[in-house]
XYZ file of C-alpha atoms in Angstrom:
568
model
C 26.013 -16.969 -3.752
C 26.176 -19.630 -1.065
C 24.910 -18.390 2.248
C 27.605 -17.813 4.902
C 28.101 -20.713 7.288
C 26.528 -20.291 10.697
C 29.694 -21.649 12.326
C 29.115 -21.902 16.048
C 26.377 -19.277 15.928
C 22.656 -19.697 16.295
C 21.036 -22.182 13.945
C 17.531 -21.604 12.630
C 14.719 -24.109 12.202
C 15.229 -23.791 8.461
C 18.884 -24.813 8.743
C 18.213 -27.625 11.223
C 15.608 -29.132 8.889
C 17.929 -29.219 5.877
C 16.021 -26.309 4.329
C 12.649 -28.052 4.380
C 10.834 -26.292 7.230
C 10.046 -22.777 8.366
C 9.987 -21.497 11.920
C 6.881 -21.494 14.029
C 6.082 -18.181 15.702
C 7.614 -19.428 18.949
C 10.759 -20.705 17.220
C 11.286 -17.515 15.253
C 10.877 -15.251 18.268
C 13.137 -17.525 20.344
C 15.828 -17.153 17.667
C 15.768 -13.356 17.875
C 15.595 -13.338 21.679
C 18.674 -15.569 21.740
C 20.386 -13.272 19.239
C 19.627 -10.265 21.460
C 20.987 -12.046 24.542
C 24.206 -12.843 22.696
C 24.681 -9.492 20.960
C 24.121 -6.116 22.669
C 23.751 -4.636 19.171
C 20.271 -6.197 19.044
C 17.119 -4.988 20.765
C 13.588 -6.394 20.558
C 10.725 -3.923 20.896
C 7.010 -4.591 21.303
C 5.415 -1.900 19.181
C 1.676 -2.394 19.550
C -1.212 -4.873 19.369
C -2.247 -7.095 16.476
C -5.530 -8.862 15.808
C -3.962 -12.104 17.032
C -3.648 -10.827 20.597
C 0.143 -10.932 20.303
C 2.165 -7.709 20.045
C 3.872 -6.580 16.869
C 7.595 -7.065 17.460
C 10.451 -5.306 15.745
C 14.123 -6.268 15.943
C 16.568 -3.356 15.845
C 20.205 -3.949 14.905
C 22.502 -1.024 15.656
C 26.254 -1.424 15.636
C 26.689 1.465 18.095
C 24.290 -0.221 20.569
C 22.280 2.988 20.515
C 18.614 2.350 19.717
C 17.311 5.907 19.810
C 16.152 6.266 16.205
C 16.178 10.058 16.191
C 19.722 10.184 17.568
C 20.841 7.641 14.984
C 19.251 9.702 12.220
C 20.991 12.811 13.542
C 24.260 10.886 13.246
C 23.530 10.259 9.557
C 22.549 6.599 9.828
C 20.166 5.228 7.219
C 17.217 3.176 8.481
C 16.373 -0.009 6.575
C 13.047 -1.709 7.448
C 12.227 -5.326 6.515
C 8.693 -6.698 6.847
C 8.122 -10.463 6.882
C 5.136 -12.825 6.782
C 2.529 -10.277 5.791
C 1.256 -13.315 3.864
C 2.165 -16.010 6.344
C 2.155 -18.765 3.742
C 5.097 -17.011 2.078
C 7.853 -17.466 4.701
C 11.004 -16.981 2.610
C 11.782 -13.646 4.239
C 11.224 -15.054 7.731
C 14.130 -17.441 7.262
C 16.317 -15.117 5.204
C 15.997 -12.387 7.849
C 17.003 -14.680 10.706
C 20.157 -15.815 8.943
C 20.960 -12.350 7.640
C 20.644 -10.765 11.085
C 22.944 -13.391 12.558
C 25.483 -13.098 9.752
C 25.585 -9.294 9.933
C 26.567 -9.649 13.581
C 28.878 -12.668 13.428
C 30.547 -12.481 10.021
C 33.330 -9.867 10.187
C 33.174 -9.025 6.500
C 29.408 -8.588 6.555
C 29.377 -6.659 9.831
C 30.793 -3.661 7.982
C 27.372 -3.278 6.400
C 26.185 -1.970 9.768
C 28.649 0.939 9.721
C 26.167 3.409 8.260
C 22.873 1.529 8.434
C 20.424 0.584 11.171
C 18.400 -2.532 10.394
C 14.823 -2.964 11.622
C 13.177 -6.357 11.085
C 9.558 -7.294 11.683
C 9.960 -11.074 12.186
C 6.244 -11.830 11.763
C 3.718 -9.185 10.723
C 0.704 -11.445 10.231
C 1.032 -13.316 13.516
C -2.492 -14.719 13.325
C -1.723 -16.215 9.931
C 1.602 -17.614 11.157
C -0.183 -19.406 14.007
C -2.697 -20.888 11.533
C -0.261 -23.450 10.121
C -1.178 -25.960 7.450
C 0.340 -27.739 4.486
C -2.341 -27.332 1.836
C -3.480 -23.741 1.322
C -0.529 -22.783 -0.922
C -1.473 -25.287 -3.600
C 0.872 -23.755 -6.205
C 3.878 -23.456 -3.891
C 6.874 -25.805 -3.608
C 7.547 -26.014 0.152
C 8.141 -25.676 3.010
C 6.482 -28.647 4.708
C 4.150 -26.422 6.727
C 3.442 -22.712 6.599
C 0.984 -20.105 7.784
C -2.154 -18.748 6.129
C -2.592 -15.629 4.009
C -5.455 -14.168 6.060
C -4.774 -12.729 9.495
C -6.621 -13.561 12.731
C -9.736 -11.850 11.295
C -9.067 -13.149 7.766
C -7.889 -9.805 6.389
C -5.223 -9.690 3.691
C -2.863 -7.293 5.433
C -1.275 -6.218 2.159
C -4.490 -4.415 1.284
C -4.934 -2.708 4.658
C -2.346 0.068 4.820
C -4.822 2.873 4.072
C -8.141 1.643 5.438
C -6.388 0.249 8.553
C -9.160 -2.146 9.543
C -6.739 -4.223 11.627
C -4.710 -3.623 14.754
C -1.738 -4.896 12.759
C -1.994 -1.999 10.322
C -2.448 0.543 13.103
C 0.666 -0.699 14.905
C 2.585 -0.781 11.626
C 1.610 2.821 10.842
C 2.822 4.011 14.224
C 6.058 2.020 13.907
C 6.667 3.281 10.375
C 6.286 6.892 11.468
C 8.699 6.381 14.377
C 11.323 4.786 12.158
C 10.738 6.971 9.068
C 12.759 4.390 7.102
C 14.900 5.388 4.172
C 14.401 2.001 2.547
C 11.644 -0.565 3.009
C 11.331 -4.175 1.828
C 8.287 -6.433 2.117
C 9.073 -10.126 1.464
C 6.705 -12.333 -0.578
C 6.365 -15.417 -2.785
C 4.831 -14.865 -6.218
C 1.911 -16.502 -7.983
C 1.406 -16.374 -11.732
C 3.443 -17.578 -14.697
C 6.296 -20.083 -14.885
C 9.760 -18.851 -15.886
C 13.439 -19.467 -15.182
C 14.016 -16.804 -12.513
C 13.885 -17.582 -8.804
C 13.481 -13.911 -7.893
C 11.336 -11.076 -9.213
C 11.038 -7.586 -7.801
C 8.525 -4.794 -7.390
C 10.143 -1.400 -6.951
C 7.624 1.263 -6.032
C 6.312 2.626 -9.329
C 8.765 5.223 -10.593
C 6.351 7.820 -11.995
C 4.247 7.628 -8.856
C 7.235 8.012 -6.517
C 8.356 11.003 -8.568
C 11.057 13.621 -8.186
C 14.791 13.214 -7.569
C 14.210 10.156 -5.404
C 12.551 8.320 -8.296
C 15.363 9.258 -10.684
C 17.935 7.969 -8.221
C 16.090 4.710 -7.666
C 15.760 4.089 -11.396
C 19.242 5.146 -12.497
C 21.407 4.101 -9.543
C 19.743 1.717 -7.116
C 17.902 -0.631 -9.482
C 20.848 -1.235 -11.859
C 23.050 -2.033 -8.851
C 20.451 -4.392 -7.389
C 19.885 -6.292 -10.637
C 23.633 -6.714 -11.132
C 24.151 -7.764 -7.500
C 21.497 -10.462 -7.821
C 22.991 -11.699 -11.090
C 26.490 -11.949 -9.622
C 25.063 -13.750 -6.594
C 23.619 -16.430 -8.876
C 20.007 -15.435 -8.296
C 19.285 -13.283 -11.342
C 15.946 -11.477 -11.132
C 13.463 -9.744 -13.405
C 10.636 -7.253 -12.849
C 7.576 -8.804 -11.212
C 5.722 -10.824 -13.842
C 2.355 -9.108 -13.734
C 0.206 -11.519 -15.776
C -2.721 -13.817 -15.009
C -4.997 -16.388 -16.593
C -4.002 -17.686 -20.022
C -1.490 -14.901 -20.682
C 2.228 -15.696 -20.828
C 5.246 -13.398 -20.364
C 6.199 -13.479 -24.051
C 2.891 -11.717 -24.753
C 4.443 -8.688 -22.974
C 3.352 -7.337 -19.614
C 2.988 -4.149 -17.596
C 4.566 -2.923 -14.398
C 2.571 -3.510 -11.221
C 1.114 -0.253 -9.887
C 1.554 -0.369 -6.117
C -1.343 1.714 -4.842
C -1.181 3.006 -1.255
C -3.200 0.013 -0.027
C -0.033 -2.042 -0.592
C 3.013 -1.833 1.656
C 5.420 -0.287 -0.858
C 2.744 2.128 -2.082
C 2.073 3.204 1.496
C 5.821 3.736 1.990
C 5.972 5.938 -1.115
C 3.439 8.333 0.450
C 6.174 9.183 2.951
C 9.033 9.400 0.436
C 10.461 6.028 1.418
C 11.869 3.883 -1.385
C 9.850 0.685 -1.160
C 10.474 -2.773 -2.590
C 8.565 -6.040 -2.615
C 10.597 -9.203 -3.133
C 8.655 -11.881 -5.014
C 10.346 -15.277 -5.244
C 8.913 -17.839 -7.640
C 6.461 -20.269 -6.064
C 7.553 -23.306 -8.118
C 11.218 -23.098 -7.151
C 12.352 -25.037 -4.080
C 12.103 -23.453 -0.656
C 15.903 -23.510 -0.417
C 16.301 -21.657 -3.720
C 13.720 -19.077 -2.696
C 15.227 -18.394 0.731
C 18.685 -17.987 -0.813
C 17.291 -15.539 -3.376
C 15.517 -13.539 -0.655
C 18.708 -13.461 1.417
C 20.632 -12.088 -1.564
C 17.825 -9.632 -2.341
C 17.997 -8.138 1.153
C 21.786 -8.259 1.249
C 22.061 -6.398 -2.048
C 19.840 -3.540 -0.910
C 21.562 -3.307 2.473
C 24.930 -3.201 0.693
C 23.756 -0.343 -1.508
C 22.195 1.527 1.410
C 25.276 1.255 3.590
C 27.445 2.701 0.809
C 25.008 5.336 -0.426
C 22.941 6.070 2.662
C 23.924 9.727 2.925
C 22.854 10.402 -0.652
C 19.549 8.592 -0.099
C 18.939 10.612 3.073
C 19.760 13.882 1.311
C 17.445 13.050 -1.586
C 14.654 12.123 0.812
C 15.092 15.407 2.674
C 15.022 17.314 -0.616
C 11.876 15.431 -1.650
C 10.238 16.142 1.709
C 10.835 19.870 1.215
C 9.395 19.711 -2.294
C 6.307 17.790 -1.158
C 5.646 20.325 1.606
C 5.584 23.116 -1.009
C 3.957 21.200 -3.878
C 0.715 22.735 -5.166
C -0.720 19.922 -7.297
C -0.926 16.197 -6.602
C -1.692 13.250 -8.859
C -4.193 11.063 -7.013
C -4.927 8.506 -9.738
C -2.722 6.991 -12.443
C -3.336 5.176 -15.735
C -1.035 2.888 -17.683
C 0.676 4.409 -20.717
C 0.131 1.616 -23.265
C 2.070 3.461 -25.973
C 5.444 3.727 -24.226
C 7.452 0.710 -23.096
C 10.933 -0.590 -22.386
C 12.405 -3.770 -23.826
C 13.759 -6.456 -21.499
C 15.469 -9.779 -22.172
C 13.223 -12.340 -20.518
C 14.173 -15.907 -19.633
C 11.057 -18.018 -19.744
C 9.637 -21.322 -20.908
C 7.660 -21.998 -24.052
C 3.966 -22.452 -23.403
C 1.526 -24.969 -24.794
C -2.266 -24.932 -24.749
C -3.446 -28.542 -24.865
C -6.980 -29.708 -24.154
C -7.600 -30.414 -20.478
C -8.296 -34.053 -19.599
C -10.619 -32.796 -16.851
C -12.638 -30.002 -18.429
C -12.231 -30.720 -22.117
C -11.273 -27.069 -22.578
C -7.980 -25.463 -23.552
C -5.531 -25.151 -20.650
C -2.134 -23.501 -20.209
C 0.999 -25.601 -19.735
C 4.655 -24.543 -19.640
C 7.356 -26.813 -21.077
C 10.507 -26.572 -18.966
C 12.346 -28.641 -21.560
C 12.079 -25.632 -23.876
C 13.599 -22.610 -22.141
C 13.956 -19.385 -24.098
C 15.469 -15.919 -23.962
C 13.316 -13.340 -25.725
C 13.072 -9.596 -25.949
C 9.665 -8.569 -24.681
C 7.892 -5.269 -24.191
C 7.650 -4.116 -20.593
C 5.104 -1.329 -20.096
C 6.477 0.532 -17.107
C 5.208 4.072 -17.542
C 2.103 5.551 -15.951
C 0.458 8.890 -16.720
C -1.582 11.124 -14.415
C -5.288 10.335 -14.554
C -6.683 12.672 -11.886
C -4.768 15.683 -10.551
C -5.968 17.969 -7.754
C -4.669 21.248 -6.392
C -4.146 21.278 -2.678
C -6.136 23.541 -0.348
C -4.446 25.414 2.465
C -6.297 23.247 4.973
C -8.675 20.343 5.065
C -11.434 20.786 7.623
C -12.240 17.560 9.471
C -15.296 17.823 11.746
C -14.687 16.264 15.159
C -17.423 13.697 14.533
C -15.306 12.072 11.807
C -13.255 10.239 14.415
C -12.288 7.226 12.235
C -10.525 9.646 9.879
C -8.971 11.603 12.749
C -7.610 8.401 14.305
C -5.831 7.421 11.101
C -4.381 10.889 10.652
C -2.997 10.678 14.187
C -1.538 7.202 13.663
C 0.382 8.619 10.705
C 1.732 11.652 12.590
C -0.251 14.189 10.598
C -0.061 17.649 12.160
C -3.473 19.127 12.966
C -4.786 22.308 14.555
C -7.725 22.099 16.956
C -10.437 24.739 16.539
C -10.776 26.595 19.857
C -13.800 28.810 19.221
C -16.876 28.551 17.023
C -16.711 30.605 13.842
C -17.973 30.671 10.285
C -15.671 30.294 7.290
C -16.170 29.945 3.551
C -14.925 26.609 2.274
C -14.990 24.489 -0.848
C -17.417 21.597 -0.443
C -17.511 18.573 -2.720
C -20.883 17.205 -3.764
C -20.756 13.680 -5.124
C -22.121 13.740 -8.671
C -21.594 10.083 -9.533
C -19.580 7.015 -8.600
C -19.391 3.297 -9.288
C -19.160 0.492 -6.754
C -17.627 -2.959 -7.050
C -20.182 -5.743 -7.159
C -18.055 -8.174 -5.141
C -16.725 -7.646 -1.607
C -13.045 -6.791 -1.346
C -11.328 -7.075 2.025
C -14.466 -6.277 3.984
C -15.528 -3.449 1.675
C -17.425 -2.720 -1.517
C -15.031 -0.194 -2.990
C -16.078 2.854 -4.974
C -14.313 4.099 -8.096
C -14.740 6.561 -10.983
C -15.890 9.246 -8.567
C -17.074 12.556 -10.024
C -17.494 15.599 -7.797
C -18.750 19.165 -8.038
C -17.049 21.784 -5.857
C -19.185 24.567 -4.372
C -18.337 27.530 -2.170
C -20.306 27.306 1.068
C -20.374 28.987 4.463
C -19.858 26.427 7.235
C -19.799 26.643 10.999
C -16.620 25.462 12.711
C -17.157 24.076 16.187
C -14.647 23.784 19.044
C -12.858 20.458 18.639
C -13.032 20.395 14.848
C -9.666 19.922 13.190
C -7.784 21.882 10.561
C -5.192 19.867 8.654
C -2.559 22.165 7.127
C -1.387 20.965 3.724
C 2.180 22.208 4.103
C 3.711 19.063 5.582
C 6.193 16.571 4.193
C 3.464 13.992 4.756
C 1.191 15.868 2.320
C 0.811 12.897 0.002
C -0.875 10.825 2.691
C -3.166 13.742 3.515
C -4.211 14.424 -0.069
C -4.441 10.814 -1.241
C -6.742 9.834 1.616
C -8.922 12.955 1.878
C -9.492 13.666 -1.821
C -12.464 11.462 -2.811
C -11.204 10.925 -6.367
C -7.920 9.396 -5.187
C -7.598 5.679 -5.968
C -7.324 4.667 -2.309
C -9.195 7.559 -0.729
C -11.129 7.113 2.475
C -14.235 7.797 0.380
C -13.485 4.897 -1.943
C -12.905 2.675 1.098
C -16.475 3.412 2.309
C -15.627 5.722 5.219
C -18.433 8.086 4.174
C -21.090 5.752 2.811
C -23.645 7.207 5.216
C -23.863 10.323 3.016
C -24.863 8.180 0.040
C -28.239 7.304 1.541
C -31.126 9.630 2.320
C -32.291 9.649 5.919
C -35.581 11.443 5.239
C -38.075 11.577 2.382
C -41.701 12.297 1.547
C -44.967 10.551 0.858
C -46.241 11.647 -2.528
C -49.841 12.133 -1.414
C -48.712 14.495 1.363
C -46.013 16.321 -0.580
C -48.147 16.930 -3.684
C -49.958 19.973 -2.254
C -46.793 21.338 -0.632
C -44.921 20.931 -3.923
C -47.517 23.098 -5.633
C -46.959 25.825 -3.036
C -43.191 25.572 -3.533
C -43.579 26.091 -7.284
C -45.842 29.091 -6.726
C -43.397 30.655 -4.250
C -40.255 29.778 -6.233
C -40.724 30.424 -9.955
C -37.066 29.554 -10.574
C -37.765 25.964 -9.447
C -40.866 25.836 -11.645
C -38.886 27.063 -14.639
C -36.134 24.485 -14.036
C -38.776 21.764 -13.749
C -40.358 22.694 -17.079
C -36.973 22.720 -18.813
C -36.172 19.293 -17.392
C -39.518 17.905 -18.596
C -38.910 19.194 -22.124
C -35.373 17.788 -22.278
C -36.079 14.403 -20.678
C -39.092 12.441 -21.984
C -38.684 9.679 -19.406
C -38.631 12.285 -16.641
C -41.749 13.963 -18.073
C -43.598 10.638 -17.814
C -42.507 9.937 -14.218
C -44.613 11.788 -11.664
C -42.592 10.696 -8.657
C -39.341 11.841 -10.297
C -40.878 15.292 -10.809
C -41.890 15.506 -7.156
C -38.373 14.405 -6.176
C -36.941 17.169 -8.377
C -39.008 19.756 -6.519
C -38.064 18.196 -3.173
C -34.348 18.271 -4.001
C -34.519 21.948 -4.988
C -36.427 22.995 -1.872
C -35.306 23.685 1.672
C -36.748 20.295 2.674
C -33.917 18.434 0.979
C -31.416 17.115 3.547
C -28.067 18.865 3.276
C -25.919 15.857 4.150
C -27.039 13.744 1.197
C -24.154 13.334 -1.294
C -22.280 16.142 0.459
C -18.691 15.137 1.234
C -18.084 15.945 4.919
C -14.387 16.895 4.662
C -14.028 20.478 3.451
C -11.293 22.351 1.607
C -10.316 25.711 3.080
C -8.434 28.158 0.874
C -7.171 31.326 2.499
C -8.331 34.522 0.833
């Protein structure tokens, strides 16, 4: 659809430049300030700091001119949150949101979409990246003339930071998200990857992972409406084309699994239906902005009509999550079950590169096609855990406590010292990525052994009850086997290294005494030597075995410091 004319209303940088340029930070904020001055239905709020030194701003649009979110929720209004410029070189949503906000206020037909919905827009999330303008870093992208940079002021990719929260941006976002508790969330992007006919692709938060009645509703009601809306608007879309390298879409592809590190995956932890718009990098900036505008408009249209049902389903899901006993914390692709989709792509060739002399990939736009392809969009549980009644977080684990607070997790403070029996994880094995990833060397494939132990609670320690509607955040961060757990993000790497040890020449005589005083250790040592030839030939390994089974072994080593408390 053609975008509504601005008439005598505010005109954006994008419109002034004949659709060739995107707003600077100053221009974009000036647009929304002017909109707020003109329309009392608009309020700008500074939410919190970002790494850039500038505050995170959010634009609220409320037809009633009431900006108290809790009151609006009590009135049955749905809250729709839009996040822009998380990757500042992908500014399509920045421009679409400016025009959409103006048109919702100044176009009488469109203004009805505010009857039952409150719109919240983050104009620029990655402000540091927006300020770092250039015209070369998006080498695969067709416009605009200048744009921001993917990394933020500290060179973090903010769309990997929603769990680890290394940045002030992510902290402020978490606090804003909890205040708004949005019913729908959209993060706007531009896609890399294959070439195809579509301007728009979409990531809906993975259906199996979202789960419950909310997932059924999204799949059966919301997504069909959205696909049809985009088609009728002239910007037909397809599921995000999740392929890389020499692969092409007609070789089939799988659904993107939006882990909690990503914006829509983070939203799903709180029972918010999350979407990521992904326009195609090789289409013109004008085509991409129009597609993003339609993408947002379609979801707002659906939300305004069906907001009460979405709210009711979210409330039902919240109740279920608060009572749920088992949680899936890791998923694996089901490569046996798939859907079939009609895909509009381009035939691919693989000629020899004139530069490298090796085979390269090249799409031929003169040969478009429509083909049925397999779309693998089902995921099965990989790791499932049963919830405890409480997690015990010692007061010294303040980085964990901070993040729980930022996400409005209810906690009970221990008032008096006491002993309790808890379940303690001991790390049996894990793997670690060889390359750095967003400031971390992530762990994966974690194996644990749970043991019953008596621990001392101290005043100031925290008990986290696992009976909250935010349970998924609690479990998926505190369970070490979860894909995006705090453990996997290196929050507890200090337990993976010994702080003390022994010198063999000193420990040798003491080890002999230990064996004499503890025949059970001696017996275990002999069994180990018989079963493991390499061990039997390694004197130091045998001394270490004795050390590890004695009271000299440090308790903190490989002992996960967040405990599980189950009431008797």
